[in-house]
XYZ file of C-alpha atoms in Angstrom:
403
model
C -33.230 39.162 -37.842
C -36.483 40.094 -36.180
C -36.633 39.489 -32.458
C -39.935 40.212 -30.755
C -39.573 39.982 -27.035
C -40.960 42.040 -24.230
C -39.137 42.136 -20.952
C -40.181 43.654 -17.673
C -37.303 45.941 -16.820
C -36.823 47.519 -13.419
C -34.889 50.680 -14.073
C -33.488 53.601 -12.133
C -35.147 56.772 -10.909
C -35.719 59.751 -13.164
C -38.190 62.040 -14.889
C -38.866 62.250 -18.574
C -36.374 64.501 -20.266
C -37.620 63.876 -23.820
C -40.866 64.449 -25.667
C -43.229 61.506 -25.276
C -45.676 60.212 -27.866
C -48.423 57.985 -26.501
C -51.072 55.770 -28.034
C -53.850 54.900 -25.589
C -51.465 55.762 -22.748
C -48.783 53.376 -24.067
C -45.495 55.185 -24.684
C -44.347 54.857 -28.299
C -40.651 54.013 -28.347
C -38.253 54.422 -31.255
C -34.566 53.934 -31.872
C -34.075 57.661 -31.232
C -35.890 57.950 -27.887
C -35.516 54.430 -26.472
C -32.423 54.966 -24.299
C -33.632 58.322 -22.942
C -37.137 57.201 -22.022
C -36.209 53.774 -20.673
C -33.202 55.145 -18.835
C -35.193 57.924 -17.152
C -38.288 55.941 -16.217
C -38.470 54.444 -12.734
C -40.386 51.305 -13.814
C -41.291 50.435 -17.399
C -42.622 47.321 -19.105
C -41.671 47.319 -22.803
C -43.322 45.286 -25.563
C -41.238 44.613 -28.667
C -43.807 43.784 -31.334
C -44.416 43.165 -35.035
C -47.545 44.742 -36.608
C -48.317 41.504 -38.489
C -47.934 39.241 -35.451
C -51.240 37.675 -34.334
C -50.101 37.381 -30.699
C -49.072 41.045 -30.722
C -52.457 42.081 -32.129
C -54.249 40.073 -29.445
C -52.096 41.673 -26.757
C -52.521 45.280 -27.987
C -55.943 46.123 -26.422
C -55.059 44.424 -23.132
C -51.723 46.239 -23.024
C -53.528 49.554 -23.592
C -56.069 48.799 -20.856
C -53.253 48.039 -18.405
C -51.404 51.246 -19.369
C -54.549 53.319 -18.875
C -55.304 51.725 -15.519
C -51.756 52.309 -14.250
C -51.750 55.927 -15.392
C -55.191 56.565 -13.884
C -54.052 55.104 -10.552
C -51.014 57.380 -10.539
C -48.633 54.414 -10.613
C -44.895 54.903 -11.216
C -45.070 51.939 -13.619
C -45.430 52.827 -17.307
C -45.971 50.654 -20.373
C -44.177 51.214 -23.655
C -44.005 49.568 -27.073
C -41.492 49.453 -29.888
C -42.088 48.269 -33.472
C -39.246 45.780 -33.845
C -39.775 45.505 -37.615
C -38.737 49.157 -37.953
C -36.160 49.308 -35.183
C -34.632 45.848 -35.572
C -31.285 46.734 -33.997
C -33.023 47.311 -30.644
C -34.749 43.897 -30.700
C -33.173 41.339 -28.378
C -31.267 38.252 -29.465
C -30.067 35.360 -27.361
C -26.737 36.979 -26.542
C -28.449 40.222 -25.547
C -30.811 38.241 -23.373
C -27.821 36.819 -21.513
C -26.437 40.332 -21.082
C -29.830 41.432 -19.760
C -29.729 38.578 -17.250
C -26.306 39.703 -16.037
C -27.791 43.004 -14.845
C -29.690 41.082 -12.168
C -28.692 38.198 -9.931
C -31.579 36.098 -11.279
C -33.787 36.363 -14.368
C -36.863 34.217 -15.049
C -37.927 33.922 -18.694
C -41.204 32.402 -19.854
C -42.492 31.429 -23.297
C -46.243 30.989 -23.824
C -48.089 30.369 -27.081
C -51.122 32.216 -25.734
C -50.511 35.365 -23.696
C -54.000 35.041 -22.178
C -53.612 31.420 -21.068
C -53.886 30.422 -17.416
C -50.205 29.476 -17.481
C -49.165 32.916 -18.697
C -51.385 34.595 -16.109
C -49.950 32.462 -13.306
C -46.452 33.391 -14.473
C -47.281 37.108 -14.459
C -48.951 36.837 -11.044
C -45.749 35.394 -9.610
C -43.711 38.079 -11.387
C -45.813 40.748 -9.686
C -45.206 39.224 -6.254
C -41.424 38.772 -6.402
C -39.831 42.196 -6.534
C -36.120 41.360 -6.439
C -36.081 39.062 -9.485
C -36.365 40.156 -13.111
C -39.019 38.452 -15.227
C -39.398 38.395 -18.984
C -41.768 36.907 -21.533
C -40.479 36.006 -24.986
C -42.680 35.464 -28.011
C -40.280 35.101 -30.932
C -40.059 31.631 -32.491
C -36.483 32.022 -33.738
C -35.271 33.244 -30.359
C -37.081 30.309 -28.783
C -35.012 27.948 -30.958
C -31.768 29.711 -30.084
C -32.579 29.250 -26.412
C -33.312 25.555 -27.014
C -36.874 25.757 -25.767
C -39.227 22.976 -26.830
C -42.819 24.137 -26.614
C -43.945 26.400 -23.806
C -41.606 26.729 -20.903
C -39.940 28.718 -18.168
C -36.248 28.892 -17.407
C -33.984 30.639 -14.954
C -30.736 32.447 -15.712
C -28.230 33.423 -13.049
C -25.817 36.313 -13.217
C -22.579 35.418 -15.019
C -23.842 31.867 -15.553
C -24.529 30.559 -19.063
C -26.464 27.544 -17.833
C -30.260 27.577 -17.873
C -32.416 25.839 -15.277
C -35.761 24.718 -16.705
C -39.022 24.542 -14.780
C -40.395 21.023 -15.332
C -43.355 20.882 -12.926
C -47.046 21.664 -13.302
C -47.360 25.438 -13.510
C -49.069 26.708 -10.380
C -48.210 29.947 -8.624
C -47.103 28.274 -5.379
C -45.089 25.634 -7.216
C -43.347 28.217 -9.389
C -42.502 30.418 -6.397
C -41.013 27.438 -4.554
C -39.005 26.483 -7.653
C -37.660 30.001 -8.028
C -36.665 30.118 -4.366
C -34.961 26.732 -4.625
C -32.979 27.640 -7.739
C -32.256 31.342 -7.388
C -29.834 30.842 -4.514
C -26.582 28.880 -4.329
C -26.839 25.336 -2.980
C -25.547 26.787 0.300
C -26.215 30.492 0.756
C -24.329 32.774 3.112
C -26.380 34.683 5.665
C -25.767 38.429 5.428
C -27.823 41.455 6.394
C -28.390 42.157 2.692
C -29.505 38.586 1.931
C -31.654 38.205 5.051
C -34.984 39.121 3.445
C -34.495 36.865 0.409
C -33.433 33.962 2.647
C -36.020 34.161 5.407
C -38.775 35.762 3.336
C -38.742 33.095 0.633
C -41.088 30.206 -0.040
C -38.888 27.590 1.653
C -39.719 27.797 5.350
C -37.381 25.072 6.641
C -33.767 26.175 7.092
C -30.653 24.269 8.111
C -28.045 26.713 9.387
C -24.336 26.050 9.798
C -22.657 28.318 12.348
C -18.932 28.423 11.684
C -15.979 30.790 11.542
C -14.718 31.293 8.005
C -11.266 31.705 9.506
C -11.436 28.232 11.018
C -8.919 25.704 9.697
C -11.840 23.268 9.346
C -14.082 25.630 7.387
C -13.470 24.195 3.904
C -13.840 20.592 5.050
C -17.042 21.148 7.040
C -18.539 23.449 4.407
C -18.091 20.740 1.757
C -19.748 18.144 4.019
C -22.644 20.562 4.577
C -22.883 21.374 0.849
C -22.908 17.703 -0.139
C -25.772 17.029 2.285
C -27.684 20.017 0.887
C -27.990 18.424 -2.575
C -30.459 15.853 -1.269
C -32.838 18.486 0.118
C -32.863 21.107 -2.629
C -36.267 22.766 -2.767
C -37.305 21.298 0.594
C -34.806 22.725 3.078
C -32.735 25.857 2.575
C -29.101 25.359 3.630
C -27.416 28.496 4.937
C -24.120 29.158 6.660
C -23.560 31.933 9.184
C -20.054 33.370 9.475
C -19.595 33.749 13.224
C -16.680 36.162 12.691
C -19.144 38.820 11.519
C -20.128 41.070 14.412
C -23.696 41.563 13.176
C -24.290 37.806 13.278
C -23.930 37.670 17.056
C -27.676 38.286 17.403
C -28.410 35.260 15.237
C -26.238 33.123 17.497
C -27.994 34.575 20.542
C -31.390 33.789 19.034
C -30.395 30.132 18.766
C -28.717 30.087 22.172
C -25.320 29.354 20.641
C -22.066 30.370 22.351
C -18.537 30.225 20.979
C -17.813 26.928 22.755
C -20.595 25.314 20.659
C -18.925 26.170 17.324
C -19.017 24.830 14.714
C -22.595 23.581 14.951
C -25.855 23.373 13.038
C -29.475 24.163 13.819
C -32.717 23.655 11.917
C -35.523 26.177 12.206
C -39.100 25.972 10.943
C -40.651 29.254 9.836
C -43.956 27.821 8.600
C -46.174 29.068 11.420
C -43.743 29.624 14.237
C -40.022 29.532 14.917
C -39.409 26.026 16.199
C -35.723 25.175 16.535
C -34.008 21.802 16.392
C -30.590 20.951 17.822
C -28.502 17.909 16.847
C -27.330 15.360 19.408
C -23.968 14.888 17.645
C -20.834 16.991 17.277
C -19.265 15.531 14.133
C -20.537 17.556 11.164
C -20.290 14.856 8.527
C -22.493 14.654 5.436
C -24.123 11.511 6.816
C -24.943 13.078 10.194
C -26.246 16.300 8.639
C -28.422 14.378 6.157
C -29.890 12.085 8.831
C -30.597 15.075 11.065
C -32.440 16.802 8.210
C -34.394 13.658 7.282
C -35.531 13.262 10.904
C -36.785 16.829 10.840
C -38.710 16.321 7.602
C -40.347 13.071 8.738
C -41.435 14.655 12.027
C -39.444 12.395 14.332
C -37.129 15.156 15.564
C -38.074 16.789 18.852
C -37.823 20.600 19.135
C -34.983 22.080 21.148
C -36.333 24.379 23.857
C -33.937 26.772 25.539
C -34.194 27.679 29.211
C -32.228 29.636 31.745
C -31.970 28.429 35.318
C -34.820 29.495 37.597
C -33.744 32.661 39.472
C -33.965 32.345 43.252
C -35.889 35.629 43.430
C -38.107 35.042 40.395
C -41.309 35.843 42.352
C -40.027 38.592 44.667
C -40.668 41.630 42.414
C -44.130 42.818 41.274
C -43.340 41.490 37.779
C -42.595 37.786 38.074
C -39.664 36.366 36.115
C -40.440 33.248 34.111
C -38.018 30.908 32.347
C -38.551 27.778 30.323
C -38.053 25.505 33.327
C -40.745 27.071 35.526
C -43.230 28.351 32.946
C -45.597 25.365 32.901
C -45.476 24.885 36.657
C -46.295 28.528 37.348
C -48.581 29.637 34.517
C -50.502 26.450 33.942
C -51.577 25.872 37.524
C -54.906 27.407 36.424
C -55.494 29.098 39.788
C -54.584 32.618 38.678
C -54.761 34.767 35.563
C -51.268 35.394 34.112
C -50.497 38.361 31.869
C -47.067 37.643 30.350
C -44.733 39.754 28.243
C -42.352 37.801 25.998
C -39.445 40.109 25.221
C -35.929 40.371 23.800
C -33.259 42.344 25.693
C -32.080 44.025 22.485
C -35.597 45.009 21.304
C -36.173 48.780 21.307
C -39.959 48.399 21.596
C -39.451 46.107 24.595
C -37.252 48.736 26.256
C -39.998 51.323 25.777
C -42.568 48.953 27.249
C -40.445 47.966 30.289
C -41.339 50.916 32.621
C -45.018 50.605 31.697
C -44.934 46.857 32.395
C -43.274 47.511 35.774
C -46.042 49.985 36.692
C -48.642 47.412 35.668
C -46.903 44.881 37.907
C -46.993 47.295 40.846
C -50.705 47.974 40.285
C -51.549 44.269 40.556
C -48.817 43.275 43.010
C -51.317 42.377 45.736
C -54.127 41.133 43.534
C -55.371 37.672 44.436
C -56.213 36.528 40.925
C -54.026 38.495 38.492
C -50.244 38.108 38.079
C -48.024 40.206 35.790
C -44.950 38.367 34.481
C -42.253 38.484 31.817
C -39.947 36.060 30.012
C -36.795 36.637 27.976
C -37.710 34.728 24.832
C -34.214 34.898 23.404
C -33.044 32.546 26.166
C -36.253 30.676 27.042
C -38.822 28.806 25.001
C -42.077 27.022 25.765
C -43.363 24.286 23.471
C -46.977 25.439 23.234
C -46.258 29.179 23.165
C -45.157 30.479 19.778
C -43.480 33.869 19.593
C -43.025 35.535 16.198
C -42.074 39.053 17.208
C -41.075 41.216 20.156
C -42.645 42.214 22.386
C -45.476 39.657 22.419
C -48.078 39.812 25.198
C -50.260 36.822 26.022
C -52.998 36.288 28.564
C -53.311 32.897 30.272
C -56.664 32.727 32.066
C -57.304 30.674 35.171
C -59.765 27.822 34.948
C -60.472 27.395 38.637
C -59.462 30.688 40.187
C -60.353 31.120 43.851
């Protein structure tokens, strides 16, 4: 049975070890060379076509233009095509599609009646932006029926999961990206170094984090309460748990100002434009408490939690003044002097390199009447109107009525 489907396949590194035939810079694939060429090409987009197919004919010149442009630009991405009427046994069926999806954690498949439609273009734009998810476009009517698709549509397949999740919203790039982010991950994802970029770099910028030891006798109970609460906020707030037994996660705890005596606990963080943190005023991690806490965050009634160390007795004795959350406004916002402040993290290598330079700068202006050099450990201190997104950050606070 003919299956015409083209899938964007991200494949492993290699160089061509077989003779290549090209038509307008599109690699011509056959049953004999398919495995060798696809297996040895770093990135290849393959079209499975039928010569009599109207959609395939409409796609052919555009496919050739794209192949020529990529080759001219020296891109590692190549385009190939295979006549599925001649090499039927290489065409994909529904079961093979599931096997294809198992090679990646998440696969997004789209079906469009017109490959040049705005919907199809939006889908391909999103596919180009998200590098760690496989995307495919199917065009075969019989395969569409096997996959139980009614009309045009997009669905998501997860690794080792036979269930499909269908996209049922208006197709816009931002909406599709948010949907993918909401559905590609488990209801509650575990924070790991490997998963960090997909968690914090995704479209959902509001995160509710559970800090807990997986060895704790209460882990299963609290995790289930947290997971139950997460169902209500799918697509709006990303629920993540952080295993505090993992050594590498100590920095995450430090960033939130959490110590072992606080565990288990939760925090919400907003990554939209800054890194505002929110701390609950309860200790019992029940589904009801977690849900109410999250609702308060979403409706804007929750006040940010600002960390601060105690004011050091000698904070103003050295050339570089030491600021903390509790004295920042009083000192910097008196408007009588210009303050040049470094916001740093003790563990930041760039901050360590800057430290001796900042000390020299402090010494240079130690006796200046209008200019003050200062620093603040932003892992332990926060100021409501000062947003820090990286370390070190240097900000200048000018005086309004300097003497």
